[in-house]
PDB file of C-alpha atoms in Angstrom:
ATOM      1  CA  MET A  18       5.464 -24.878   0.393  1.00  0.00           C
ATOM      2  CA  ALA A  19       6.229 -21.333  -0.814  1.00  0.00           C
ATOM      3  CA  GLN A  20       7.640 -19.105   1.928  1.00  0.00           C
ATOM      4  CA  ALA A  21       5.621 -15.992   2.654  1.00  0.00           C
ATOM      5  CA  GLU A  22       8.769 -13.694   2.632  1.00  0.00           C
ATOM      6  CA  THR A  23       9.407 -14.832  -0.934  1.00  0.00           C
ATOM      7  CA  PHE A  24       6.380 -12.741  -1.981  1.00  0.00           C
ATOM      8  CA  GLU A  25       7.029  -9.431  -0.194  1.00  0.00           C
ATOM      9  CA  THR A  26       6.266  -6.917  -2.932  1.00  0.00           C
ATOM     10  CA  GLY A  27       5.097  -3.344  -3.586  1.00  0.00           C
ATOM     11  CA  GLY A  28       2.851  -4.717  -6.308  1.00  0.00           C
ATOM     12  CA  GLY A  29       0.357  -7.463  -5.969  1.00  0.00           C
ATOM     13  CA  ILE A  30      -0.220 -11.158  -5.776  1.00  0.00           C
ATOM     14  CA  ALA A  31      -2.395 -13.350  -8.074  1.00  0.00           C
ATOM     15  CA  VAL A  32      -3.071 -17.071  -8.409  1.00  0.00           C
ATOM     16  CA  VAL A  33      -3.276 -18.200 -12.054  1.00  0.00           C
ATOM     17  CA  GLU A  34      -3.855 -21.336 -13.887  1.00  0.00           C
ATOM     18  CA  LEU A  35      -1.809 -22.129 -17.032  1.00  0.00           C
ATOM     19  CA  PRO A  36      -3.639 -24.881 -18.912  1.00  0.00           C
ATOM     20  CA  GLY A  37      -1.840 -26.601 -21.809  1.00  0.00           C
ATOM     21  CA  GLY A  38      -2.745 -25.790 -25.372  1.00  0.00           C
ATOM     22  CA  ASP A  39      -2.406 -22.026 -25.238  1.00  0.00           C
ATOM     23  CA  ALA A  40       1.154 -21.350 -24.237  1.00  0.00           C
ATOM     24  CA  GLY A  41       1.668 -18.198 -22.166  1.00  0.00           C
ATOM     25  CA  LYS A  42      -1.961 -17.572 -21.630  1.00  0.00           C
ATOM     26  CA  ALA A  43      -3.074 -17.812 -18.032  1.00  0.00           C
ATOM     27  CA  ARG A  44      -6.526 -17.701 -16.322  1.00  0.00           C
ATOM     28  CA  LEU A  45      -6.974 -15.624 -13.211  1.00  0.00           C
ATOM     29  CA  VAL A  46      -8.099 -17.640 -10.178  1.00  0.00           C
ATOM     30  CA  TRP A  47      -7.522 -15.100  -7.340  1.00  0.00           C
ATOM     31  CA  GLY A  48      -5.928 -11.740  -6.726  1.00  0.00           C
ATOM     32  CA  ASP A  49      -5.189  -9.878  -3.490  1.00  0.00           C
ATOM     33  CA  ALA A  50      -6.375  -6.397  -2.707  1.00  0.00           C
ATOM     34  CA  LEU A  51      -3.299  -4.756  -4.318  1.00  0.00           C
ATOM     35  CA  PHE A  52      -3.839  -6.739  -7.500  1.00  0.00           C
ATOM     36  CA  HIS A  53      -7.536  -5.756  -7.780  1.00  0.00           C
ATOM     37  CA  ALA A  54      -6.653  -2.094  -6.971  1.00  0.00           C
ATOM     38  CA  GLU A  55      -4.476  -2.114 -10.056  1.00  0.00           C
ATOM     39  CA  PHE A  56      -6.883  -4.168 -12.193  1.00  0.00           C
ATOM     40  CA  PRO A  57     -10.435  -3.339 -10.970  1.00  0.00           C
ATOM     41  CA  ASP A  58     -11.981  -4.975 -13.999  1.00  0.00           C
ATOM     42  CA  ALA A  59     -10.162  -8.318 -13.559  1.00  0.00           C
ATOM     43  CA  ARG A  60     -12.474 -11.120 -12.735  1.00  0.00           C
ATOM     44  CA  GLY A  61     -11.918 -14.751 -11.826  1.00  0.00           C
ATOM     45  CA  GLY A  62     -11.540 -16.791 -15.032  1.00  0.00           C
ATOM     46  CA  ALA A  63     -10.295 -13.775 -17.036  1.00  0.00           C
ATOM     47  CA  ALA A  64      -7.376 -14.517 -19.384  1.00  0.00           C
ATOM     48  CA  CYS A  65      -4.104 -12.698 -19.050  1.00  0.00           C
ATOM     49  CA  ALA A  66      -1.104 -12.807 -21.370  1.00  0.00           C
ATOM     50  CA  LEU A  67       2.213 -13.513 -19.741  1.00  0.00           C
ATOM     51  CA  GLY A  68       4.361 -11.530 -22.092  1.00  0.00           C
ATOM     52  CA  ASP A  69       3.715  -8.866 -24.795  1.00  0.00           C
ATOM     53  CA  ASP A  70       4.347 -11.265 -27.715  1.00  0.00           C
ATOM     54  CA  PRO A  71       3.976 -15.033 -28.439  1.00  0.00           C
ATOM     55  CA  LEU A  72       7.763 -15.647 -27.953  1.00  0.00           C
ATOM     56  CA  ALA A  73       7.869 -14.006 -24.578  1.00  0.00           C
ATOM     57  CA  ARG A  74       4.694 -15.821 -23.509  1.00  0.00           C
ATOM     58  CA  GLY A  75       6.134 -19.145 -24.552  1.00  0.00           C
ATOM     59  CA  LYS A  76       9.427 -18.421 -22.533  1.00  0.00           C
ATOM     60  CA  PHE A  77       7.447 -17.400 -19.577  1.00  0.00           C
ATOM     61  CA  ALA A  78       5.188 -20.433 -19.653  1.00  0.00           C
ATOM     62  CA  ALA A  79       8.270 -22.678 -19.968  1.00  0.00           C
ATOM     63  CA  ALA A  80       9.916 -21.063 -16.938  1.00  0.00           C
ATOM     64  CA  LEU A  81       6.826 -21.651 -14.863  1.00  0.00           C
ATOM     65  CA  ASN A  82       6.331 -25.184 -16.028  1.00  0.00           C
ATOM     66  CA  ALA A  83       9.970 -25.998 -15.084  1.00  0.00           C
ATOM     67  CA  LEU A  84       9.159 -25.389 -11.463  1.00  0.00           C
ATOM     68  CA  ALA A  85       8.326 -28.356  -9.302  1.00  0.00           C
ATOM     69  CA  PRO A  86       5.259 -28.081  -7.025  1.00  0.00           C
ATOM     70  CA  GLY A  87       6.178 -25.842  -3.999  1.00  0.00           C
ATOM     71  CA  ALA A  88       9.305 -24.499  -5.625  1.00  0.00           C
ATOM     72  CA  THR A  89       9.844 -20.780  -6.126  1.00  0.00           C
ATOM     73  CA  ALA A  90      11.659 -18.731  -8.765  1.00  0.00           C
ATOM     74  CA  ALA A  91      12.523 -15.124  -9.611  1.00  0.00           C
ATOM     75  CA  VAL A  92      12.036 -14.015 -13.145  1.00  0.00           C
ATOM     76  CA  ALA A  93      13.137 -10.795 -14.747  1.00  0.00           C
ATOM     77  CA  CYS A  94      10.197  -9.174 -16.507  1.00  0.00           C
ATOM     78  CA  GLU A  95       9.590  -5.943 -18.359  1.00  0.00           C
ATOM     79  CA  GLY A  96       7.020  -4.741 -20.820  1.00  0.00           C
ATOM     80  CA  ASP A  97       3.257  -4.679 -21.219  1.00  0.00           C
ATOM     81  CA  TRP A  98       2.629  -8.233 -20.111  1.00  0.00           C
ATOM     82  CA  LEU A  99      -0.194  -8.479 -17.538  1.00  0.00           C
ATOM     83  CA  PHE A 100      -3.756  -7.172 -18.155  1.00  0.00           C
ATOM     84  CA  GLY A 101      -2.234  -4.403 -20.246  1.00  0.00           C
ATOM     85  CA  ARG A 102      -0.277  -3.188 -17.148  1.00  0.00           C
ATOM     86  CA  ASP A 103       3.372  -2.155 -17.640  1.00  0.00           C
ATOM     87  CA  VAL A 104       5.335  -4.314 -15.160  1.00  0.00           C
ATOM     88  CA  VAL A 105       9.048  -3.871 -14.614  1.00  0.00           C
ATOM     89  CA  GLY A 106      11.220  -5.682 -12.149  1.00  0.00           C
ATOM     90  CA  ILE A 107      11.641  -9.166 -10.723  1.00  0.00           C
ATOM     91  CA  LEU A 108       8.547 -11.302 -10.778  1.00  0.00           C
ATOM     92  CA  ARG A 109       8.383 -14.077  -8.092  1.00  0.00           C
ATOM     93  CA  ALA A 110       6.588 -17.271  -8.783  1.00  0.00           C
ATOM     94  CA  ALA A 111       5.756 -20.399  -6.862  1.00  0.00           C
ATOM     95  CA  ARG A 112       4.103 -23.591  -8.267  1.00  0.00           C
ATOM     96  CA  LEU A 113       1.098 -24.586  -6.182  1.00  0.00           C
ATOM     97  CA  GLY A 114      -0.068 -27.574  -8.277  1.00  0.00           C
ATOM     98  CA  PRO A 115       0.068 -29.177 -11.684  1.00  0.00           C
ATOM     99  CA  THR A 116      -1.361 -26.194 -13.489  1.00  0.00           C
ATOM    100  CA  THR A 117      -1.574 -23.472 -10.744  1.00  0.00           C
ATOM    101  CA  TRP A 118       0.982 -20.740  -9.823  1.00  0.00           C
ATOM    102  CA  LEU A 119       1.180 -17.980  -7.288  1.00  0.00           C
ATOM    103  CA  LEU A 120       2.724 -14.908  -8.935  1.00  0.00           C
ATOM    104  CA  SER A 121       3.998 -11.771  -7.079  1.00  0.00           C
ATOM    105  CA  PHE A 122       4.878  -8.860  -9.279  1.00  0.00           C
ATOM    106  CA  PRO A 123       6.079  -5.274  -8.816  1.00  0.00           C
ATOM    107  CA  PHE A 124       4.394  -2.479 -10.811  1.00  0.00           C
ATOM    108  CA  ALA A 125       6.411   0.051 -12.794  1.00  0.00           C
ATOM    109  CA  ALA A 126       7.110   2.968 -10.473  1.00  0.00           C
ATOM    110  CA  ASP A 127       5.602   6.375 -11.270  1.00  0.00           C
ATOM    111  CA  SER A 128       8.834   8.237 -10.788  1.00  0.00           C
ATOM    112  CA  ALA A 129       7.220  11.684 -10.921  1.00  0.00           C
ATOM    113  CA  ALA A 130       4.736  10.802  -8.185  1.00  0.00           C
ATOM    114  CA  ASP A 131       7.505   9.165  -6.117  1.00  0.00           C
ATOM    115  CA  ALA A 132       9.684  12.319  -6.410  1.00  0.00           C
ATOM    116  CA  GLN A 133       6.790  14.557  -5.463  1.00  0.00           C
ATOM    117  CA  GLU A 134       5.956  12.403  -2.415  1.00  0.00           C
ATOM    118  CA  SER A 135       9.629  12.414  -1.414  1.00  0.00           C
ATOM    119  CA  ARG A 136       9.701  16.201  -1.587  1.00  0.00           C
ATOM    120  CA  ILE A 137       6.505  16.479   0.490  1.00  0.00           C
ATOM    121  CA  ALA A 138       7.908  14.063   3.047  1.00  0.00           C
ATOM    122  CA  ASP A 139      11.167  15.981   3.273  1.00  0.00           C
ATOM    123  CA  ALA A 140       9.259  19.249   3.821  1.00  0.00           C
ATOM    124  CA  LEU A 141       6.879  17.714   6.504  1.00  0.00           C
ATOM    125  CA  ASP A 142       9.781  16.062   8.326  1.00  0.00           C
ATOM    126  CA  GLY A 143      11.361  19.519   8.839  1.00  0.00           C
ATOM    127  CA  LEU A 144       8.322  20.987  10.556  1.00  0.00           C
ATOM    128  CA  PRO A 145       8.371  21.305  14.372  1.00  0.00           C
ATOM    129  CA  ILE A 146       4.558  20.465  14.455  1.00  0.00           C
ATOM    130  CA  ALA A 147       3.534  16.817  14.578  1.00  0.00           C
ATOM    131  CA  VAL A 148       2.073  15.699  11.208  1.00  0.00           C
ATOM    132  CA  ALA A 149       0.392  12.338  10.343  1.00  0.00           C
ATOM    133  CA  ILE A 150      -1.254  11.334   7.112  1.00  0.00           C
ATOM    134  CA  CYS A 151      -4.238   9.096   7.899  1.00  0.00           C
ATOM    135  CA  ALA A 152      -6.926   7.340   5.995  1.00  0.00           C
ATOM    136  CA  ALA A 153     -10.074   9.458   5.623  1.00  0.00           C
ATOM    137  CA  ASP A 154     -12.381   7.075   7.455  1.00  0.00           C
ATOM    138  CA  GLU A 155     -13.643   6.811  11.008  1.00  0.00           C
ATOM    139  CA  ALA A 156     -10.603   4.961  12.441  1.00  0.00           C
ATOM    140  CA  GLY A 157      -7.920   6.915  10.532  1.00  0.00           C
ATOM    141  CA  ARG A 158      -5.286   4.267   9.852  1.00  0.00           C
ATOM    142  CA  ILE A 159      -1.914   6.084  10.064  1.00  0.00           C
ATOM    143  CA  MET A 160      -0.130   5.841   6.647  1.00  0.00           C
ATOM    144  CA  TRP A 161       2.841   8.230   7.193  1.00  0.00           C
ATOM    145  CA  ILE A 162       4.265  10.296  10.082  1.00  0.00           C
ATOM    146  CA  ASN A 163       6.958  12.973  10.397  1.00  0.00           C
ATOM    147  CA  GLU A 164       9.761  13.138  12.941  1.00  0.00           C
ATOM    148  CA  ALA A 165       7.914  15.509  15.176  1.00  0.00           C
ATOM    149  CA  PHE A 166       4.995  13.019  15.400  1.00  0.00           C
ATOM    150  CA  ARG A 167       7.385  10.178  16.246  1.00  0.00           C
ATOM    151  CA  GLN A 168       8.857  12.276  19.076  1.00  0.00           C
ATOM    152  CA  LEU A 169       5.451  13.325  20.341  1.00  0.00           C
ATOM    153  CA  MET A 170       4.232   9.792  20.536  1.00  0.00           C
ATOM    154  CA  GLY A 171       7.495   8.251  21.736  1.00  0.00           C
ATOM    155  CA  GLY A 172       7.665   5.662  19.105  1.00  0.00           C
ATOM    156  CA  ALA A 173       8.911   4.752  15.687  1.00  0.00           C
ATOM    157  CA  ASP A 174       7.194   4.066  12.335  1.00  0.00           C
ATOM    158  CA  PHE A 175       6.975   0.420  13.147  1.00  0.00           C
ATOM    159  CA  ASP A 176       4.924   1.282  16.265  1.00  0.00           C
ATOM    160  CA  LEU A 177       2.564   3.752  14.729  1.00  0.00           C
ATOM    161  CA  ILE A 178       2.042   3.192  10.956  1.00  0.00           C
ATOM    162  CA  GLY A 179      -0.974   1.028  10.304  1.00  0.00           C
ATOM    163  CA  THR A 180      -2.564   1.715  13.669  1.00  0.00           C
ATOM    164  CA  PRO A 181      -5.767   3.889  14.024  1.00  0.00           C
ATOM    165  CA  ILE A 182      -5.071   7.466  15.003  1.00  0.00           C
ATOM    166  CA  GLY A 183      -8.326   7.376  16.926  1.00  0.00           C
ATOM    167  CA  GLU A 184      -6.554   5.126  19.482  1.00  0.00           C
ATOM    168  CA  ARG A 185      -4.157   7.973  20.202  1.00  0.00           C
ATOM    169  CA  LEU A 186      -6.890  10.450  21.056  1.00  0.00           C
ATOM    170  CA  ALA A 187      -8.549  10.513  24.468  1.00  0.00           C
ATOM    171  CA  MET A 188     -12.175  10.889  23.408  1.00  0.00           C
ATOM    172  CA  PRO A 189     -13.856   8.317  21.033  1.00  0.00           C
ATOM    173  CA  GLY A 190     -15.006   9.893  17.810  1.00  0.00           C
ATOM    174  CA  THR A 191     -12.589  12.914  17.970  1.00  0.00           C
ATOM    175  CA  TYR A 192     -10.938  12.045  14.649  1.00  0.00           C
ATOM    176  CA  ALA A 193     -14.301  11.513  12.867  1.00  0.00           C
ATOM    177  CA  THR A 194     -15.517  14.855  14.259  1.00  0.00           C
ATOM    178  CA  VAL A 195     -12.368  16.695  12.922  1.00  0.00           C
ATOM    179  CA  LEU A 196     -12.561  14.904   9.598  1.00  0.00           C
ATOM    180  CA  ALA A 197     -16.152  15.992   9.162  1.00  0.00           C
ATOM    181  CA  ALA A 198     -15.168  19.653   9.694  1.00  0.00           C
ATOM    182  CA  THR A 199     -12.634  19.749   6.915  1.00  0.00           C
ATOM    183  CA  GLY A 200     -12.352  19.773   3.109  1.00  0.00           C
ATOM    184  CA  PRO A 201      -9.640  19.573   0.469  1.00  0.00           C
ATOM    185  CA  PHE A 202      -8.859  23.327   0.563  1.00  0.00           C
ATOM    186  CA  VAL A 203      -9.900  24.591   3.973  1.00  0.00           C
ATOM    187  CA  PRO A 204      -8.512  22.780   7.022  1.00  0.00           C
ATOM    188  CA  SER A 205     -10.612  22.249  10.100  1.00  0.00           C
ATOM    189  CA  VAL A 206     -10.343  24.692  12.957  1.00  0.00           C
ATOM    190  CA  PRO A 207      -8.051  23.413  15.715  1.00  0.00           C
ATOM    191  CA  PHE A 208     -10.011  21.170  18.145  1.00  0.00           C
ATOM    192  CA  PRO A 209      -8.929  20.607  21.735  1.00  0.00           C
ATOM    193  CA  THR A 210      -8.268  17.040  22.801  1.00  0.00           C
ATOM    194  CA  ALA A 211      -5.755  14.880  24.602  1.00  0.00           C
ATOM    195  CA  ILE A 212      -3.285  12.579  23.147  1.00  0.00           C
ATOM    196  CA  LYS A 213      -2.112   9.216  24.550  1.00  0.00           C
ATOM    197  CA  THR A 214       1.535   8.467  23.914  1.00  0.00           C
ATOM    198  CA  LEU A 215       2.905   4.979  23.500  1.00  0.00           C
ATOM    199  CA  ASP A 216       4.094   4.984  27.135  1.00  0.00           C
ATOM    200  CA  GLY A 217       0.424   5.583  28.261  1.00  0.00           C
ATOM    201  CA  MET A 218       0.856   9.247  29.218  1.00  0.00           C
ATOM    202  CA  MET A 219      -1.999  11.669  28.420  1.00  0.00           C
ATOM    203  CA  SER A 220      -1.200  15.177  27.233  1.00  0.00           C
ATOM    204  CA  PRO A 221      -3.456  18.091  26.117  1.00  0.00           C
ATOM    205  CA  ALA A 222      -3.231  18.978  22.446  1.00  0.00           C
ATOM    206  CA  MET A 223      -4.891  20.801  19.581  1.00  0.00           C
ATOM    207  CA  ILE A 224      -5.829  18.729  16.500  1.00  0.00           C
ATOM    208  CA  SER A 225      -6.686  19.926  13.060  1.00  0.00           C
ATOM    209  CA  ALA A 226      -6.936  18.196   9.653  1.00  0.00           C
ATOM    210  CA  LYS A 227      -7.050  18.733   5.919  1.00  0.00           C
ATOM    211  CA  ARG A 228      -8.378  16.307   3.302  1.00  0.00           C
ATOM    212  CA  GLY A 229      -6.405  15.160   0.255  1.00  0.00           C
ATOM    213  CA  THR A 230      -5.086  12.157  -1.555  1.00  0.00           C
ATOM    214  CA  PHE A 231      -1.853  10.158  -0.794  1.00  0.00           C
ATOM    215  CA  ARG A 232      -0.738   7.044  -2.734  1.00  0.00           C
ATOM    216  CA  GLY A 233      -4.090   6.982  -4.508  1.00  0.00           C
ATOM    217  CA  GLU A 234      -6.163   6.949  -1.299  1.00  0.00           C
ATOM    218  CA  ALA A 235      -8.378   9.578   0.286  1.00  0.00           C
ATOM    219  CA  VAL A 236      -6.588  10.805   3.331  1.00  0.00           C
ATOM    220  CA  ALA A 237      -6.460  13.599   5.898  1.00  0.00           C
ATOM    221  CA  THR A 238      -3.308  15.385   6.903  1.00  0.00           C
ATOM    222  CA  VAL A 239      -3.546  15.640  10.664  1.00  0.00           C
ATOM    223  CA  CYS A 240      -1.589  18.204  12.756  1.00  0.00           C
ATOM    224  CA  LEU A 241      -1.164  17.838  16.403  1.00  0.00           C
ATOM    225  CA  ALA A 242       0.206  20.653  18.602  1.00  0.00           C
ATOM    226  CA  ARG A 243       0.703  20.354  22.311  1.00  0.00           C
ATOM    227  CA  GLY A 244      -1.845  22.255  24.386  1.00  0.00           C
ATOM    228  CA  ILE A 245      -0.695  25.039  26.728  1.00  0.00           C
TER     229      ILE A 245
END
């Protein structure tokens, strides 16, 4: 059985069938959310070329076919090889059955976007005010926090990222109210609330937000300042 940690990736996971007779051509069986975010037009049964030329496809198919059921392997890959997407890095593969494989692949990094995100993160980390980047929906899943936010909440990234910011605010619906009052250029006016730190303490605060995008998602940059 393939181990889950074998497939940790910043890309996506897909299950493919590789029937004989068309070396290097696979049929998509299933893809996870990250896969379909990259390939929104991909559908079950769609064909994908495992390599950008017949020789590469043949070598890739041979590498997969060499795996015993349940075995895993890491394969270096580069080039335009999967649904026209440029994939660079180490592909991980596990054989699930006679003609079925689980593939985990990284996508080529957008270095310009990564550099810009890094600069923004460095700038926000230096601010004394607590900042969190949250999903622009009712719950507000926390996607990134600065150092001041960590100190305010009394926790680390592991404790906070992926949790709803709404759970940290005293009144239900506060985040949705603030989100509704903001746009991409004009932040919301500061809104009084109370925050609940990870140790259960409640503290008065002012919250404001501004809409934007982060890692391709609609988000709100949320600022929390302690109340007086």
